[in-house]
Coordinates of C-alpha atoms in Angstrom, one line a residue:
M1 CA 203.4 32.9 -51.0
F2 CA 203.5 30.3 -48.2
Y3 CA 200.8 29.1 -46.0
V4 CA 200.9 26.7 -43.3
S5 CA 197.7 25.0 -41.8
S6 CA 197.3 22.7 -39.1
L7 CA 194.1 20.3 -38.6
F8 CA 194.5 19.3 -34.8
L9 CA 192.8 16.1 -33.6
K10 CA 193.1 17.8 -30.2
L11 CA 192.1 21.2 -29.0
Y12 CA 195.0 23.7 -29.0
P13 CA 195.4 27.5 -29.5
V14 CA 195.2 28.8 -32.8
L15 CA 197.1 31.5 -35.1
E16 CA 195.9 33.1 -38.1
V17 CA 198.0 36.1 -39.4
L18 CA 201.5 36.9 -38.9
S19 CA 203.8 40.1 -40.0
D20 CA 207.4 40.0 -39.5
H21 CA 207.2 38.8 -36.0
P22 CA 205.9 35.5 -35.0
F23 CA 203.9 36.9 -32.2
S24 CA 202.8 40.4 -33.5
S25 CA 199.4 41.8 -32.3
L26 CA 196.8 44.4 -33.3
S27 CA 194.3 45.9 -30.7
G28 CA 190.6 46.7 -30.7
S29 CA 189.4 44.7 -33.7
C30 CA 189.4 41.1 -34.8
K31 CA 190.1 42.0 -38.3
N32 CA 192.9 39.9 -39.5
R33 CA 193.2 38.3 -36.0
C34 CA 190.7 35.7 -35.8
F35 CA 192.0 32.7 -33.6
E36 CA 195.4 34.4 -33.3
L37 CA 198.0 32.9 -30.9
V38 CA 198.5 36.2 -29.1
E39 CA 196.6 36.8 -25.8
S40 CA 196.4 40.6 -25.6
E41 CA 196.7 42.1 -22.2
P42 CA 193.7 44.1 -20.7
P43 CA 192.4 46.4 -21.7
N44 CA 192.8 45.2 -25.2
C45 CA 190.3 42.7 -26.5
R46 CA 191.2 39.2 -27.8
C47 CA 190.0 37.1 -30.9
D48 CA 191.4 33.8 -29.6
N49 CA 189.3 30.4 -29.1
L50 CA 189.0 31.2 -25.6
C51 CA 187.8 34.8 -25.6
K52 CA 184.2 33.7 -25.1
T53 CA 185.2 31.9 -22.1
Y54 CA 186.8 34.8 -20.4
N55 CA 184.4 37.4 -22.1
T56 CA 187.3 39.4 -23.4
C57 CA 186.4 39.1 -27.3
C58 CA 186.8 42.1 -29.4
S59 CA 183.2 43.6 -30.3
D60 CA 183.5 42.4 -33.8
F61 CA 184.7 38.9 -32.9
D62 CA 181.4 37.2 -34.1
E63 CA 181.2 39.1 -37.4
H64 CA 184.9 38.4 -38.5
C65 CA 185.6 34.9 -36.9
L66 CA 182.3 33.1 -36.3
K67 CA 180.7 33.8 -39.5
T68 CA 180.0 29.9 -40.3
A69 CA 176.1 30.2 -41.4
G70 CA 175.4 27.9 -44.1
D71 CA 178.3 25.7 -43.5
F72 CA 181.2 25.7 -46.1
E73 CA 179.8 23.8 -49.2
C74 CA 176.8 24.3 -51.4
R75 CA 173.8 22.1 -51.2
K76 CA 171.6 21.7 -54.3
D77 CA 168.8 24.0 -52.8
R78 CA 171.5 26.9 -52.3
C79 CA 172.5 26.9 -55.9
G80 CA 171.5 30.1 -57.3
E81 CA 170.3 31.5 -53.9
T82 CA 170.1 35.2 -53.0
R83 CA 173.3 36.4 -51.5
N84 CA 173.2 36.2 -47.8
E85 CA 175.8 38.2 -46.1
Q86 CA 175.7 36.0 -42.9
H87 CA 176.9 33.1 -44.8
A88 CA 180.5 31.8 -44.6
C89 CA 180.7 31.3 -48.3
H90 CA 178.1 31.7 -51.1
C91 CA 176.2 29.8 -53.9
S92 CA 174.6 32.8 -55.7
E93 CA 175.2 33.5 -59.4
D94 CA 177.6 36.4 -58.5
C95 CA 179.9 34.4 -56.2
M96 CA 182.6 33.7 -58.9
A97 CA 182.8 37.3 -59.8
K98 CA 183.0 38.3 -56.2
G99 CA 185.4 35.5 -55.3
D100 CA 183.4 34.1 -52.5
C101 CA 181.8 30.8 -53.6
C102 CA 181.8 27.7 -51.4
T103 CA 184.3 25.2 -52.7
N104 CA 182.0 23.0 -54.4
Y105 CA 179.9 25.5 -56.2
R106 CA 181.2 25.0 -59.7
S107 CA 180.9 21.0 -59.5
L108 CA 177.4 21.2 -57.8
C109 CA 175.6 24.1 -59.5
K110 CA 177.7 24.3 -62.8
G111 CA 178.2 20.6 -63.6
D112 CA 182.0 20.7 -63.2
V113 CA 183.8 17.4 -62.6
P114 CA 185.0 17.6 -58.8
W115 CA 188.9 17.3 -58.4
L116 CA 188.4 13.7 -56.7
Q117 CA 186.6 12.2 -59.7
E118 CA 189.3 13.4 -62.2
E119 CA 192.1 11.1 -63.3
C120 CA 195.5 11.6 -62.0
E121 CA 197.2 14.5 -64.1
E122 CA 200.9 14.9 -64.4
I123 CA 201.4 18.6 -64.0
K124 CA 204.8 19.0 -66.0
N125 CA 204.5 23.0 -65.8
H126 CA 203.0 25.3 -63.4
E127 CA 199.8 27.3 -64.5
C128 CA 199.5 30.2 -62.2
P129 CA 197.3 33.3 -62.8
A130 CA 199.1 36.5 -63.6
G131 CA 201.0 38.1 -60.8
F132 CA 202.5 34.9 -59.3
V133 CA 206.2 35.0 -59.2
R134 CA 206.5 31.2 -58.4
P135 CA 204.1 28.5 -57.2
P136 CA 203.0 29.2 -53.7
I137 CA 203.0 26.4 -51.0
I138 CA 200.2 25.2 -48.9
M139 CA 201.4 23.0 -46.0
L140 CA 198.9 21.2 -43.9
S141 CA 200.0 19.5 -40.7
V142 CA 197.8 17.0 -39.1
D143 CA 198.1 16.1 -35.3
G144 CA 198.7 12.5 -34.6
F145 CA 198.6 11.4 -38.2
R146 CA 200.1 7.9 -37.8
A147 CA 201.7 6.5 -41.2
S148 CA 199.8 3.4 -41.0
Y149 CA 196.4 5.2 -41.4
M150 CA 197.3 5.5 -44.9
K151 CA 196.3 1.8 -45.2
R152 CA 192.7 2.6 -44.7
G153 CA 192.7 3.7 -48.4
S154 CA 190.2 5.4 -50.7
M155 CA 187.3 3.9 -48.9
V156 CA 188.0 6.2 -45.9
I157 CA 190.4 8.8 -47.2
P158 CA 190.0 9.2 -50.9
N159 CA 191.3 12.5 -51.0
I160 CA 194.4 12.1 -49.2
E161 CA 194.9 8.6 -51.1
K162 CA 194.6 10.6 -54.4
L163 CA 197.4 13.1 -53.2
R164 CA 199.5 10.2 -52.1
S165 CA 198.9 8.1 -55.5
C166 CA 199.2 11.1 -58.0
G167 CA 202.3 12.9 -56.3
T168 CA 205.3 12.2 -54.2
H169 CA 205.1 10.3 -51.0
A170 CA 207.4 8.4 -48.5
P171 CA 206.3 5.3 -46.7
Y172 CA 206.7 7.4 -43.6
M173 CA 208.4 10.5 -42.2
R174 CA 210.3 10.1 -38.8
P175 CA 209.6 12.8 -36.3
V176 CA 212.2 14.3 -33.8
Y177 CA 212.2 13.0 -30.2
P178 CA 210.3 13.6 -28.2
T179 CA 207.5 12.7 -30.5
K180 CA 205.2 15.5 -29.2
T181 CA 203.4 18.0 -30.9
Y182 CA 205.1 21.7 -30.3
P183 CA 208.6 20.2 -30.7
N184 CA 207.9 18.5 -34.0
L185 CA 205.8 21.4 -35.5
Y186 CA 208.4 23.7 -34.7
T187 CA 211.2 21.3 -36.2
I188 CA 209.3 21.0 -39.5
T189 CA 209.2 25.0 -39.9
T190 CA 213.0 25.4 -38.7
G191 CA 214.6 22.3 -39.6
L192 CA 216.3 22.3 -36.3
Y193 CA 216.3 19.5 -33.7
P194 CA 214.3 20.5 -30.4
E195 CA 217.7 21.0 -28.6
S196 CA 218.5 23.6 -31.1
H197 CA 215.4 25.5 -31.3
G198 CA 214.5 25.2 -27.7
I199 CA 211.1 23.6 -27.8
V200 CA 212.1 20.5 -26.0
G201 CA 208.6 19.5 -24.9
N202 CA 204.8 20.6 -24.8
S203 CA 205.8 21.3 -21.1
M204 CA 209.2 22.7 -20.1
H205 CA 211.3 24.8 -17.3
D206 CA 213.8 27.2 -18.3
P207 CA 216.3 27.5 -15.2
G208 CA 217.9 30.6 -16.8
F209 CA 214.8 33.0 -16.6
D210 CA 213.0 30.4 -14.1
A211 CA 209.8 30.3 -16.1
N212 CA 207.6 27.4 -17.2
F213 CA 206.1 26.8 -20.6
N214 CA 203.0 24.8 -21.4
I215 CA 200.6 24.6 -24.4
R216 CA 197.6 25.8 -22.4
G217 CA 199.5 28.7 -20.3
K218 CA 200.1 32.2 -21.7
E219 CA 204.1 32.0 -21.2
K220 CA 204.1 30.2 -24.6
L221 CA 203.3 33.6 -26.3
N222 CA 206.5 34.8 -25.0
H223 CA 209.2 35.1 -27.8
R224 CA 212.2 34.3 -25.6
W225 CA 211.3 30.6 -25.7
W226 CA 211.4 30.3 -29.5
G227 CA 214.8 29.8 -31.2
G228 CA 215.7 29.6 -34.8
Q229 CA 213.9 31.0 -37.7
P230 CA 210.5 29.4 -39.0
I231 CA 209.8 29.3 -42.5
W232 CA 207.4 32.2 -42.5
I233 CA 210.0 34.5 -41.0
T234 CA 212.4 33.5 -43.4
A235 CA 209.9 34.2 -46.2
V236 CA 209.0 37.5 -44.7
K237 CA 212.3 38.8 -44.3
Q238 CA 213.2 37.9 -47.9
G239 CA 210.1 39.7 -49.4
V240 CA 207.7 36.5 -49.7
K241 CA 204.1 36.8 -48.4
A242 CA 203.5 34.2 -45.7
G243 CA 200.7 33.5 -43.5
T244 CA 199.7 30.5 -40.9
F245 CA 196.2 29.3 -40.2
F246 CA 195.7 26.7 -37.2
W247 CA 192.5 25.7 -36.1
P248 CA 191.1 22.7 -34.1
L249 CA 189.3 19.7 -35.5
D250 CA 188.2 17.2 -32.9
S251 CA 187.0 14.5 -35.4
A252 CA 188.0 11.3 -37.4
L253 CA 190.1 10.9 -40.5
K254 CA 186.9 11.1 -42.7
D255 CA 186.3 14.7 -41.6
I256 CA 190.0 15.6 -42.2
D257 CA 189.7 14.0 -45.7
K258 CA 186.6 16.3 -46.3
V259 CA 188.6 19.3 -45.4
I260 CA 191.5 18.1 -48.1
G261 CA 188.7 17.7 -50.6
Q262 CA 187.2 21.1 -50.0
L263 CA 190.7 22.7 -50.3
M264 CA 191.4 21.0 -53.6
N265 CA 188.1 21.9 -55.2
G266 CA 188.5 25.3 -54.1
L267 CA 191.7 25.5 -55.7
K268 CA 190.5 24.0 -59.0
Q269 CA 187.4 26.6 -58.9
M270 CA 190.0 29.3 -58.4
K271 CA 192.2 27.7 -61.3
L272 CA 195.1 27.4 -58.9
H273 CA 195.0 23.1 -58.8
R274 CA 198.0 23.3 -61.4
C275 CA 199.8 26.1 -59.6
V276 CA 199.9 25.4 -55.9
N277 CA 202.3 23.0 -54.2
I278 CA 200.5 20.9 -51.4
I279 CA 202.6 19.4 -48.6
L280 CA 200.6 17.2 -46.2
V281 CA 202.5 15.9 -43.1
G282 CA 201.9 14.7 -39.7
D283 CA 203.7 15.9 -36.7
H284 CA 203.9 12.5 -34.9
G285 CA 202.3 9.0 -34.9
M286 CA 200.0 7.5 -32.1
E287 CA 200.3 4.5 -29.8
E288 CA 197.7 2.9 -27.8
A289 CA 198.2 3.7 -24.0
H290 CA 195.9 3.5 -21.0
C291 CA 196.0 4.5 -17.4
D292 CA 196.2 1.0 -16.2
R293 CA 199.7 0.7 -17.8
T294 CA 201.4 3.2 -15.5
E295 CA 204.7 3.0 -13.7
F296 CA 205.0 5.1 -10.3
L297 CA 208.3 6.5 -9.1
S298 CA 207.0 6.1 -5.7
S299 CA 207.6 2.3 -6.2
Y300 CA 211.2 2.7 -7.0
M301 CA 212.2 5.6 -4.8
S302 CA 211.6 6.5 -1.0
N303 CA 211.2 10.2 -1.6
T304 CA 209.5 11.8 -4.3
E305 CA 208.8 14.9 -2.9
D306 CA 212.1 16.7 -3.5
I307 CA 211.8 16.1 -7.3
I308 CA 209.4 17.4 -10.0
L309 CA 208.6 14.9 -12.6
I310 CA 207.3 15.7 -16.0
P311 CA 205.2 12.7 -16.5
G312 CA 203.7 10.8 -19.4
S313 CA 205.1 8.9 -22.4
L314 CA 208.6 10.0 -21.3
G315 CA 209.6 11.3 -18.1
R316 CA 212.1 14.3 -17.2
I317 CA 213.2 14.7 -13.6
R318 CA 214.7 18.0 -11.9
A319 CA 215.0 19.1 -8.3
R320 CA 211.9 20.8 -6.6
N321 CA 214.4 23.4 -5.3
S322 CA 217.0 24.4 -7.6
N323 CA 219.3 25.2 -4.7
N324 CA 219.0 21.7 -3.2
S325 CA 222.7 20.7 -2.5
K326 CA 221.4 17.0 -1.8
Y327 CA 220.0 16.5 -5.2
D328 CA 222.2 14.0 -7.1
A329 CA 221.1 13.1 -10.7
K330 CA 223.7 10.2 -10.9
A331 CA 222.3 8.9 -7.7
I332 CA 218.7 8.8 -9.1
V333 CA 219.6 7.1 -12.2
A334 CA 221.6 4.4 -10.3
N335 CA 218.5 3.9 -8.0
L336 CA 216.1 3.5 -11.0
T337 CA 218.2 1.3 -12.9
C338 CA 217.2 -2.4 -13.2
K339 CA 215.1 -2.5 -10.2
K340 CA 212.5 -4.8 -11.4
P341 CA 212.4 -7.5 -14.0
D342 CA 209.4 -6.3 -15.6
Q343 CA 210.4 -2.4 -15.5
H344 CA 208.8 -0.6 -18.2
F345 CA 211.3 2.4 -18.4
K346 CA 214.9 3.2 -18.5
P347 CA 216.6 5.9 -16.8
Y348 CA 219.5 8.0 -18.3
L349 CA 221.6 10.9 -17.6
K350 CA 220.8 13.2 -20.5
Q351 CA 224.4 13.0 -21.8
H352 CA 224.1 9.0 -22.1
L353 CA 220.8 9.2 -24.2
P354 CA 221.3 7.6 -27.6
K355 CA 223.0 10.2 -29.8
R356 CA 220.5 9.6 -32.7
L357 CA 218.0 11.4 -30.5
H358 CA 219.9 14.7 -30.4
Y359 CA 218.3 15.5 -27.2
V360 CA 220.9 16.8 -24.7
N361 CA 222.5 20.1 -25.6
N362 CA 220.0 22.5 -24.1
H363 CA 219.5 23.6 -20.5
R364 CA 215.7 23.1 -20.6
I365 CA 216.2 19.4 -20.9
E366 CA 216.5 18.0 -17.4
E367 CA 219.6 15.9 -16.3
V368 CA 217.5 12.9 -15.6
H369 CA 215.5 11.2 -18.4
L370 CA 213.3 8.3 -18.5
M371 CA 212.6 6.6 -21.6
V372 CA 209.3 4.6 -21.1
E373 CA 208.4 1.6 -22.9
R374 CA 205.5 2.1 -25.7
K375 CA 202.0 1.8 -24.3
W376 CA 203.1 2.9 -20.9
H377 CA 203.3 6.1 -18.8
I378 CA 205.4 7.3 -16.0
A379 CA 204.0 9.2 -13.0
R380 CA 205.3 10.2 -9.6
K381 CA 202.6 9.0 -7.5
V382 CA 199.5 6.9 -7.7
Y383 CA 197.1 9.7 -6.8
E384 CA 198.6 12.1 -9.5
S385 CA 197.4 9.6 -12.2
K386 CA 193.8 9.5 -10.7
R387 CA 192.8 13.0 -10.8
N388 CA 189.7 12.3 -13.3
H389 CA 187.8 10.7 -10.2
G390 CA 189.2 7.2 -11.4
K391 CA 188.4 7.6 -15.1
C392 CA 191.1 7.4 -17.7
G393 CA 191.1 10.5 -20.0
F394 CA 192.9 9.0 -23.0
A395 CA 193.2 5.7 -24.9
G396 CA 196.5 6.6 -26.9
D397 CA 199.4 8.9 -26.6
H398 CA 202.7 9.8 -28.3
G399 CA 206.1 11.0 -27.1
Y400 CA 207.8 7.5 -27.3
D401 CA 211.2 6.8 -29.0
N402 CA 210.8 8.1 -32.5
K403 CA 212.3 4.9 -33.9
I404 CA 209.0 2.9 -32.9
N405 CA 206.7 2.3 -36.0
S406 CA 203.6 3.7 -34.4
M407 CA 205.5 7.2 -33.9
Q408 CA 206.1 7.5 -37.8
T409 CA 203.8 9.8 -39.6
I410 CA 203.1 10.9 -43.1
F411 CA 204.6 13.1 -45.9
L412 CA 202.8 13.7 -49.3
G413 CA 203.9 16.2 -51.8
Y414 CA 201.5 17.1 -54.7
G415 CA 201.8 20.1 -57.4
P416 CA 203.9 21.1 -60.4
S417 CA 207.2 21.0 -58.2
F418 CA 206.7 17.5 -57.0
K419 CA 207.3 14.3 -59.0
F420 CA 204.3 12.4 -60.5
K421 CA 203.4 8.9 -58.7
T422 CA 206.7 8.7 -57.1
K423 CA 207.8 7.0 -53.9
I424 CA 210.7 8.1 -52.1
P425 CA 212.6 6.4 -49.1
P426 CA 211.7 7.4 -45.6
F427 CA 213.3 10.7 -44.1
E428 CA 213.6 12.7 -41.1
N429 CA 211.4 15.9 -40.7
I430 CA 214.3 18.1 -40.2
E431 CA 214.8 18.0 -44.0
L432 CA 211.5 19.7 -44.9
Y433 CA 212.8 23.2 -44.1
N434 CA 215.4 23.3 -46.8
V435 CA 212.7 21.9 -49.4
M436 CA 210.2 24.6 -48.7
C437 CA 213.0 27.2 -49.0
D438 CA 214.1 25.8 -52.5
L439 CA 210.3 25.9 -53.6
L440 CA 210.1 29.4 -52.7
G441 CA 213.4 30.7 -53.8
L442 CA 214.6 31.5 -50.3
K443 CA 218.0 31.2 -48.8
P444 CA 217.6 28.8 -45.9
A445 CA 218.6 30.1 -42.3
P446 CA 221.1 27.6 -40.5
N447 CA 219.5 24.5 -39.8
N448 CA 220.2 20.7 -39.0
G449 CA 219.0 19.3 -42.3
T450 CA 221.2 18.3 -45.2
H451 CA 220.6 20.7 -48.1
G452 CA 219.7 18.7 -51.3
S453 CA 219.1 15.3 -49.5
L454 CA 215.5 15.5 -50.6
N455 CA 216.2 16.5 -54.3
Q456 CA 214.6 13.1 -55.4
L457 CA 211.2 14.2 -54.7
L458 CA 211.4 17.3 -56.8
R459 CA 210.8 17.5 -60.5
A460 CA 213.6 20.1 -61.1
P461 CA 215.9 20.4 -58.1
V462 CA 217.1 23.9 -57.1
Y463 CA 220.1 23.2 -55.0
I464 CA 222.7 20.8 -56.3
P465 CA 225.0 19.7 -53.6
S466 CA 228.9 20.0 -54.6
M467 CA 232.1 18.8 -53.0
H468 CA 234.0 21.7 -51.2
E469 CA 236.9 22.7 -53.3
E470 CA 240.4 21.5 -51.6
V471 CA 242.3 24.1 -50.1
C472 CA 245.7 22.1 -50.1
K473 CA 246.3 20.0 -53.1
P474 CA 248.1 16.8 -52.1
N475 CA 251.8 16.5 -53.0
P476 CA 252.5 13.7 -55.2
V477 CA 254.1 10.5 -53.6
G478 CA 257.7 9.9 -55.0
P479 CA 258.8 6.4 -55.6
V480 CA 259.8 4.3 -52.8
T481 CA 263.5 4.4 -53.8
A482 CA 263.5 8.2 -53.2
L483 CA 262.8 7.6 -49.4
N484 CA 265.9 8.2 -47.5
D485 CA 264.7 8.1 -44.1
D486 CA 265.3 5.0 -42.1
L487 CA 262.5 5.8 -39.8
G488 CA 264.7 4.7 -36.9
C489 CA 265.2 1.0 -38.2
T490 CA 268.5 -0.4 -38.0
C491 CA 267.8 -4.0 -39.2
E492 CA 268.9 -5.1 -42.6
D493 CA 266.2 -5.6 -45.1
K494 CA 267.4 -9.1 -46.0
V495 CA 267.6 -9.8 -42.3
S496 CA 264.2 -8.5 -41.6
Y497 CA 262.7 -10.4 -44.7
R498 CA 264.3 -13.7 -43.7
V499 CA 263.0 -13.5 -40.2
F500 CA 259.5 -12.6 -41.4
S501 CA 259.6 -15.5 -44.0
D502 CA 260.6 -18.1 -41.3
L503 CA 257.7 -16.8 -39.0
N504 CA 255.4 -17.0 -41.8
K505 CA 256.4 -20.6 -42.8
S506 CA 256.3 -21.8 -39.2
F507 CA 252.8 -20.3 -38.8
Y508 CA 251.6 -22.1 -42.1
M509 CA 253.0 -25.5 -41.1
S510 CA 251.2 -25.2 -37.6
I511 CA 247.9 -24.4 -39.3
R512 CA 248.3 -27.6 -41.6
K513 CA 249.2 -29.8 -38.5
F514 CA 246.1 -28.5 -36.7
L515 CA 243.8 -29.2 -39.5
R516 CA 244.9 -32.7 -40.0
T517 CA 244.2 -33.5 -36.4
N518 CA 241.1 -31.5 -36.0
E519 CA 239.0 -32.0 -39.3
S520 CA 235.7 -31.3 -37.3
W521 CA 236.8 -27.6 -37.0
L522 CA 236.9 -27.0 -40.7
P523 CA 233.5 -25.6 -41.0
L524 CA 234.1 -23.3 -37.9
L525 CA 237.3 -21.9 -39.4
F526 CA 236.4 -21.5 -43.0
S527 CA 232.7 -20.8 -43.1
R528 CA 231.2 -17.2 -43.1
T529 CA 229.3 -16.1 -40.0
A530 CA 225.6 -15.6 -40.8

């Protein structure tokens, strides 16, 4: 069993239940469809987070999806309450039997010790209820969780800190470039670089079918954009149950930590805290940024009307008209290169980008790419950055070079399959897909990760890498005397040796003479460079 949950610091579309297709849909009712990613065409009703805005909700949307009365935790005055079916969870005496208690029911109403207050426990063997073939995985992805946020410690994020200290963690996990949400979430779930899975940005254009993708548009729901095989499809294809739950949380670290605490208390209450493997990751980090730090292409180019720029923390340029024969990518790069001493971006033809970025082999990646200095933005014209009536709508951003410290994010693993109180070296997020497949007993789909590279975080690694067997064994080399090929050499051995010996002696004497007359050069000639 596998579940992915995303706690978004920004408002994004949400997805709840998947079948054997990543974008399946049911019509007429919101049962099992709450906050789905699919936007059904009329006359079908919708259950996404915008249906209220467009007045297209299914009739049972409120009943199934907005059942939040009473909050998700018990209060002391609710202990032993009369069951109220309007509540999202219950604190009544029969809630354990019915399996719908609030997550803190046992600790608040029955005196159990909350998960957070327990000492770290080394779970050497999983303890799962009957019917579990293997420990399930719950992955939680937090948008914009910069690695350095972990330094806030137990005073701010006590539940997350306990997962870190009691389980397996890395100092940071490196996201893929660009360090944007959609490319990285899909990389985590497929093990592929963006150039391989096709989600090369939060916004992109496909010249093949001449369509535009962005995170707020309907086109993102079309399966033609999404390459590779995400972990939930790998699971379903191999007979493992899977589901994903995405919901928005526009809040601070303390509120995210509270959700983690609710999850862990709920698992303990259901006797699953020694069964389930928890993976907590971020999609990317976060960097300070402001509208005042914006470069404008109009300051570098005389004509910006013939191009389309995808602006922000990185820039991608294409011709406004795909049939424009005068569009010259090389000329644009040349005209933007080293034009000002304080220039805050560097232009590239995509094939000249650093190879470590793996950001070239996809036709959705524009020919001209602008790598922007951290804390800065790129825009086409001045007016395009002032559409909020002169107000700056952000104080931070992401998308910058993935080697920058502020773009690094977190990895925490906790549960029976992860090592106890273990710190591992940093790694790239493309490696997680293979780990999840190993934990679920799945055969991974082709991916860019190195299978087995994260075995050090597992208590009992499943996949052990081995050297490929040699197809052709090397022939033993015979003694030198057995060689009868003169290799085209006609000189006699003795003559060759004498000539070489004379040259060597002459060179040695020259060095000695040089050193006697240039003693000050001795440290330079014979010391090692720093």
